[in-house]
């Protein structure tokens, strides 16, 4: 398995307020036009903003503050098969499957696991994103 993080997603209470903070306040440029999630291309990785309740639900967690921190890390793969293999390896290493891999509403395939400290990781195949030889991801 390659050593990398592809995407950091922050769960936010108000997507529009957060978008304005990053774009109007920090001068960042949005990389997508989807109204449900906001992506910013960073060097070698992507920062995502998504409603906290939706991110928690996608990871199969309750948004109660005790089991969900409002953030999920993501590892993107080059195939669906790699998603299944990664989740199996994570579980074998002591991770806990939060959500088995399945077809995702956004057109890909993903599942979630928690590391031994409970940090949620999404493992996803996104047919719309390119993964370079160095493991860096790029938005179309």
XYZ file of N, CA and C in Angstrom:
420
model
N 0.844 -1.166 0.000
C 0.000 0.000 0.000
C 0.894 1.235 0.000
N 0.548 2.198 -0.829
C 1.323 3.436 -0.913
C 1.090 4.298 0.326
N 2.118 5.008 0.759
C 2.033 5.883 1.927
C 1.581 7.264 1.472
N 0.268 7.545 1.657
C -0.255 8.850 1.247
C -1.646 9.072 1.818
N -2.045 10.318 1.854
C -3.418 10.736 2.137
C -3.860 11.509 0.907
N -5.035 11.188 0.372
C -5.528 11.815 -0.848
C -6.418 13.019 -0.572
N -7.235 12.894 0.468
C -8.278 13.875 0.717
C -8.476 14.029 2.212
N -8.557 15.258 2.690
C -8.989 15.550 4.051
C -10.326 16.259 3.923
N -11.358 15.684 4.536
C -12.691 16.271 4.484
C -13.041 16.811 5.860
N -13.400 18.069 5.911
C -13.827 18.695 7.157
C -15.344 18.738 7.195
N -15.918 18.215 8.263
C -17.358 18.309 8.454
C -17.697 19.684 8.993
N -18.573 20.396 8.305
C -18.892 21.779 8.672
C -20.381 21.929 8.972
N -20.713 22.895 9.821
C -22.105 23.139 10.184
C -22.860 23.884 9.090
N -22.184 24.789 8.400
C -22.810 25.626 7.376
C -21.873 25.672 6.175
N -22.219 24.942 5.122
C -21.334 24.815 3.966
C -21.077 26.159 3.295
N -22.094 26.973 3.155
C -21.930 28.272 2.492
C -21.024 29.192 3.307
N -21.215 29.202 4.607
C -20.356 30.024 5.472
C -18.897 29.579 5.361
N -18.674 28.274 5.377
C -17.311 27.753 5.269
C -16.711 28.051 3.904
N -17.505 27.908 2.854
C -17.027 28.218 1.500
C -16.588 29.676 1.424
N -17.408 30.571 1.958
C -17.056 31.996 1.946
C -15.773 32.260 2.733
N -15.589 31.560 3.850
C -14.372 31.721 4.642
C -13.136 31.388 3.808
N -13.150 30.229 3.157
C -11.975 29.806 2.384
C -11.789 30.633 1.118
N -12.885 30.969 0.453
C -12.765 31.689 -0.816
C -12.640 33.196 -0.624
N -13.575 33.787 0.093
C -13.554 35.238 0.276
C -12.531 35.653 1.333
N -12.432 34.865 2.387
C -11.526 35.211 3.472
C -10.072 34.862 3.205
N -9.828 33.655 2.664
C -8.451 33.210 2.448
C -8.001 33.318 0.998
N -8.941 33.598 0.097
C -8.579 33.755 -1.310
C -8.379 32.454 -2.067
N -8.872 31.340 -1.526
C -8.722 30.054 -2.201
C -9.690 29.966 -3.375
N -9.374 29.103 -4.330
C -10.215 28.894 -5.506
C -10.848 27.516 -5.439
N -12.152 27.500 -5.532
C -12.895 26.238 -5.526
C -12.592 25.463 -6.800
N -12.496 24.142 -6.663
C -12.131 23.303 -7.805
C -13.295 22.516 -8.384
N -14.496 22.669 -7.847
C -15.655 21.929 -8.356
C -16.891 22.817 -8.335
N -17.946 22.338 -8.927
C -19.194 23.112 -8.975
C -20.376 22.340 -8.410
N -20.123 21.336 -7.599
C -21.167 20.554 -6.949
C -21.658 21.341 -5.739
N -22.959 21.491 -5.589
C -23.490 22.273 -4.478
C -23.446 21.547 -3.136
N -23.286 20.208 -3.141
C -23.326 19.465 -1.892
C -22.000 19.320 -1.184
N -20.907 19.576 -1.883
C -19.571 19.439 -1.313
C -18.667 20.448 -2.001
N -17.654 20.913 -1.309
C -16.713 21.876 -1.881
C -15.318 21.259 -1.825
N -14.588 21.311 -2.950
C -13.222 20.800 -3.007
C -12.256 21.918 -3.365
N -11.085 21.885 -2.723
C -9.986 22.793 -3.042
C -8.759 21.943 -3.362
N -8.207 22.134 -4.564
C -6.990 21.420 -4.943
C -5.817 22.025 -4.191
N -5.091 21.198 -3.462
C -3.887 21.593 -2.750
C -2.715 20.850 -3.385
N -1.503 21.245 -3.125
C -0.373 20.508 -3.691
C -0.383 19.040 -3.231
N -0.648 18.145 -4.161
C -0.607 16.719 -3.879
C -1.808 16.131 -3.178
N -2.774 16.933 -2.817
C -3.959 16.414 -2.142
C -5.119 17.394 -2.276
N -6.241 17.034 -1.695
C -7.460 17.831 -1.819
C -8.044 18.071 -0.432
N -8.546 19.276 -0.197
C -9.314 19.584 1.003
C -10.775 19.632 0.594
N -11.615 18.905 1.326
C -13.047 18.906 1.066
C -13.813 19.492 2.233
N -14.909 20.161 1.935
C -15.844 20.656 2.943
C -17.185 19.997 2.661
N -17.790 19.416 3.688
C -19.063 18.726 3.521
C -19.851 18.942 4.795
N -21.153 18.999 4.713
C -21.951 19.157 5.922
C -21.612 18.044 6.907
N -21.378 18.430 8.136
C -20.965 17.487 9.174
C -21.929 16.313 9.285
N -23.226 16.590 9.282
C -24.213 15.517 9.426
C -24.137 14.540 8.257
N -23.865 15.050 7.059
C -23.767 14.185 5.884
C -22.484 13.361 5.899
N -21.381 13.962 6.350
C -20.118 13.233 6.452
C -20.235 12.127 7.495
N -20.848 12.431 8.629
C -21.042 11.417 9.668
C -21.892 10.271 9.135
N -22.993 10.598 8.462
C -23.867 9.557 7.910
C -23.134 8.716 6.875
N -22.332 9.352 6.031
C -21.594 8.623 5.000
C -20.603 7.646 5.619
N -20.036 8.001 6.768
C -19.080 7.128 7.458
C -19.776 6.102 8.347
N -21.115 6.182 8.438
C -21.855 5.250 9.278
C -21.747 5.563 10.759
N -21.552 6.857 11.095
C -21.387 7.284 12.482
C -22.494 8.243 12.887
N -22.758 8.300 14.186
C -23.702 9.278 14.713
C -22.977 10.611 14.861
N -23.647 11.689 14.524
C -23.062 13.027 14.668
C -23.388 13.546 16.065
N -22.802 12.888 17.067
C -23.110 13.259 18.448
C -21.924 13.863 19.196
N -20.819 14.061 18.492
C -19.645 14.641 19.124
C -18.793 13.628 19.866
N -19.383 12.515 20.280
C -18.626 11.511 21.020
C -17.936 10.522 20.086
N -18.619 10.149 19.010
C -18.047 9.148 18.102
C -17.609 9.736 16.778
N -17.927 10.989 16.525
C -17.575 11.601 15.246
C -16.953 12.959 15.494
N -15.725 13.141 15.009
C -14.977 14.370 15.274
C -15.231 15.474 14.267
N -15.960 15.167 13.194
C -16.188 16.181 12.173
C -15.136 16.168 11.086
N -14.322 15.111 11.016
C -13.284 15.017 9.996
C -13.104 13.560 9.603
N -12.824 13.330 8.337
C -12.472 11.993 7.863
C -11.301 12.117 6.901
N -10.349 11.216 7.015
C -9.243 11.141 6.068
C -9.651 10.193 4.952
N -9.041 10.338 3.798
C -9.395 9.454 2.684
C -8.154 8.958 1.969
N -8.232 7.722 1.529
C -7.200 7.104 0.698
C -7.899 6.698 -0.583
N -7.488 7.285 -1.698
C -8.091 6.940 -2.978
C -7.273 5.864 -3.673
N -7.973 4.950 -4.309
C -7.347 3.831 -5.003
C -7.541 3.979 -6.508
N -6.871 3.125 -7.233
C -6.977 3.129 -8.693
C -8.024 2.144 -9.205
N -8.629 1.354 -8.300
C -9.644 0.379 -8.720
C -10.560 0.037 -7.548
N -11.710 -0.528 -7.882
C -12.636 -1.008 -6.854
C -12.006 -2.131 -6.035
N -11.267 -2.996 -6.724
C -10.637 -4.128 -6.050
C -9.658 -3.667 -4.968
N -8.962 -2.571 -5.243
C -8.031 -2.031 -4.245
C -8.771 -1.530 -3.006
N -9.989 -1.020 -3.186
C -10.791 -0.582 -2.034
C -11.038 -1.778 -1.119
N -11.520 -2.875 -1.705
C -11.819 -4.068 -0.912
C -10.567 -4.605 -0.222
N -9.447 -4.642 -0.949
C -8.196 -5.155 -0.382
C -7.705 -4.270 0.761
N -7.784 -2.946 0.585
C -7.327 -2.015 1.620
C -8.164 -2.184 2.882
N -9.493 -2.261 2.726
C -10.358 -2.421 3.894
C -10.059 -3.737 4.614
N -9.811 -4.800 3.855
C -9.476 -6.091 4.464
C -8.157 -5.996 5.232
N -7.168 -5.329 4.647
C -5.879 -5.152 5.322
C -6.035 -4.323 6.596
N -6.838 -3.267 6.522
C -7.052 -2.409 7.693
C -7.714 -3.193 8.819
N -8.713 -3.989 8.476
C -9.399 -4.787 9.496
C -8.445 -5.826 10.093
N -7.661 -6.473 9.250
C -6.705 -7.483 9.727
C -5.651 -6.870 10.646
N -5.345 -5.600 10.432
C -4.332 -4.914 11.237
C -4.891 -4.358 12.546
N -6.189 -4.539 12.783
C -6.776 -4.052 14.023
C -7.738 -2.897 13.855
N -7.959 -2.468 12.612
C -8.946 -1.426 12.355
C -10.356 -1.990 12.458
N -11.332 -1.104 12.540
C -12.734 -1.514 12.642
C -13.476 -0.996 11.422
N -14.156 -1.880 10.718
C -14.935 -1.463 9.551
C -16.152 -0.682 10.042
N -16.273 0.553 9.581
C -17.418 1.394 9.927
C -18.535 1.233 8.913
N -18.147 1.086 7.658
C -19.117 0.965 6.567
C -18.453 0.141 5.471
N -18.987 -1.044 5.178
C -18.393 -1.846 4.102
C -18.445 -1.096 2.776
N -17.544 -1.440 1.894
C -17.499 -0.779 0.584
C -18.797 -1.032 -0.178
N -19.241 0.019 -0.868
C -20.467 -0.059 -1.665
C -20.427 0.999 -2.749
N -21.342 0.870 -3.695
C -21.483 1.885 -4.732
C -21.848 3.196 -4.047
N -21.175 4.270 -4.395
C -21.408 5.569 -3.768
C -22.342 6.420 -4.628
N -23.106 7.270 -3.982
C -24.065 8.119 -4.684
C -23.390 9.040 -5.687
N -22.104 9.325 -5.520
C -21.388 10.261 -6.394
C -20.735 9.563 -7.580
N -20.973 8.254 -7.739
C -20.492 7.549 -8.922
C -19.265 6.696 -8.725
N -18.793 6.583 -7.505
C -17.619 5.767 -7.233
C -17.959 4.584 -6.351
N -16.978 4.126 -5.615
C -17.101 2.949 -4.760
C -16.281 3.233 -3.510
N -16.892 3.128 -2.328
C -16.133 3.468 -1.125
C -16.664 2.774 0.111
N -15.810 2.718 1.118
C -16.158 2.219 2.434
C -15.335 2.970 3.463
N -15.615 2.740 4.726
C -14.912 3.433 5.809
C -14.415 2.435 6.851
N -13.267 2.753 7.436
C -12.786 2.023 8.601
C -12.298 3.042 9.622
N -12.177 2.605 10.868
C -11.591 3.435 11.921
C -10.258 2.826 12.314
N -9.265 3.693 12.500
C -7.971 3.206 12.979
C -8.118 2.861 14.468
N -7.089 2.320 15.102
C -7.228 1.915 16.506
C -7.619 3.033 17.466
N -7.390 4.287 17.086
C -7.804 5.409 17.929
C -9.173 5.948 17.561
N -9.829 5.320 16.586
C -11.170 5.730 16.200
C -11.253 6.755 15.093
N -10.126 7.158 14.506
C -10.154 8.137 13.423
C -10.718 7.483 12.162
N -11.770 8.073 11.576
C -12.369 7.455 10.390
C -11.580 7.752 9.118
N -11.400 6.721 8.314
C -10.768 6.818 7.004
C -11.750 6.315 5.961
N -11.926 7.078 4.907
C -12.653 6.583 3.742
C -11.626 5.964 2.803
N -11.971 4.830 2.208
C -11.166 4.220 1.155
C -12.063 4.227 -0.069
N -11.620 4.922 -1.133
C -12.518 5.160 -2.257
C -11.840 4.995 -3.602
N -12.617 4.485 -4.544
C -12.246 4.540 -5.955
C -13.144 5.602 -6.568
N -12.529 6.663 -7.082
C -13.268 7.742 -7.732
C -12.856 7.768 -9.196
N -13.739 7.324 -10.105
C -13.366 7.263 -11.518
C -13.149 8.629 -12.156
N -13.475 9.700 -11.435
C -13.352 11.045 -11.984
C -12.042 11.730 -11.589
N -11.297 11.153 -10.658
C -10.046 11.737 -10.187
C -8.859 10.965 -10.737
N -7.791 11.662 -11.018
C -6.561 11.047 -11.496
C -5.589 10.908 -10.328
N -4.973 9.741 -10.224
C -3.924 9.515 -9.232
C -2.616 9.394 -9.994
N -1.693 10.298 -9.715
C -0.398 10.294 -10.390
C 0.493 9.172 -9.898
N 1.603 8.986 -10.585
C 2.563 7.949 -10.187
C 3.085 8.169 -8.775
N 3.143 9.440 -8.342
C 3.618 9.750 -6.993
C 2.529 9.603 -5.935
N 1.319 9.210 -6.354
C 0.215 9.040 -5.424
C -0.621 10.282 -5.223
N -0.194 11.420 -5.770
C -0.962 12.657 -5.650
C -2.241 12.587 -6.469
N -3.288 13.217 -5.980
C -4.563 13.238 -6.693
C -4.777 14.592 -7.339
N -5.526 14.583 -8.432
C -5.846 15.818 -9.151
C -7.312 15.815 -9.520
N -7.915 16.966 -9.378
C -9.302 17.126 -9.811
C -9.335 17.376 -11.312
N -10.428 16.944 -11.962
C -10.533 17.183 -13.417
C -10.666 18.658 -13.747
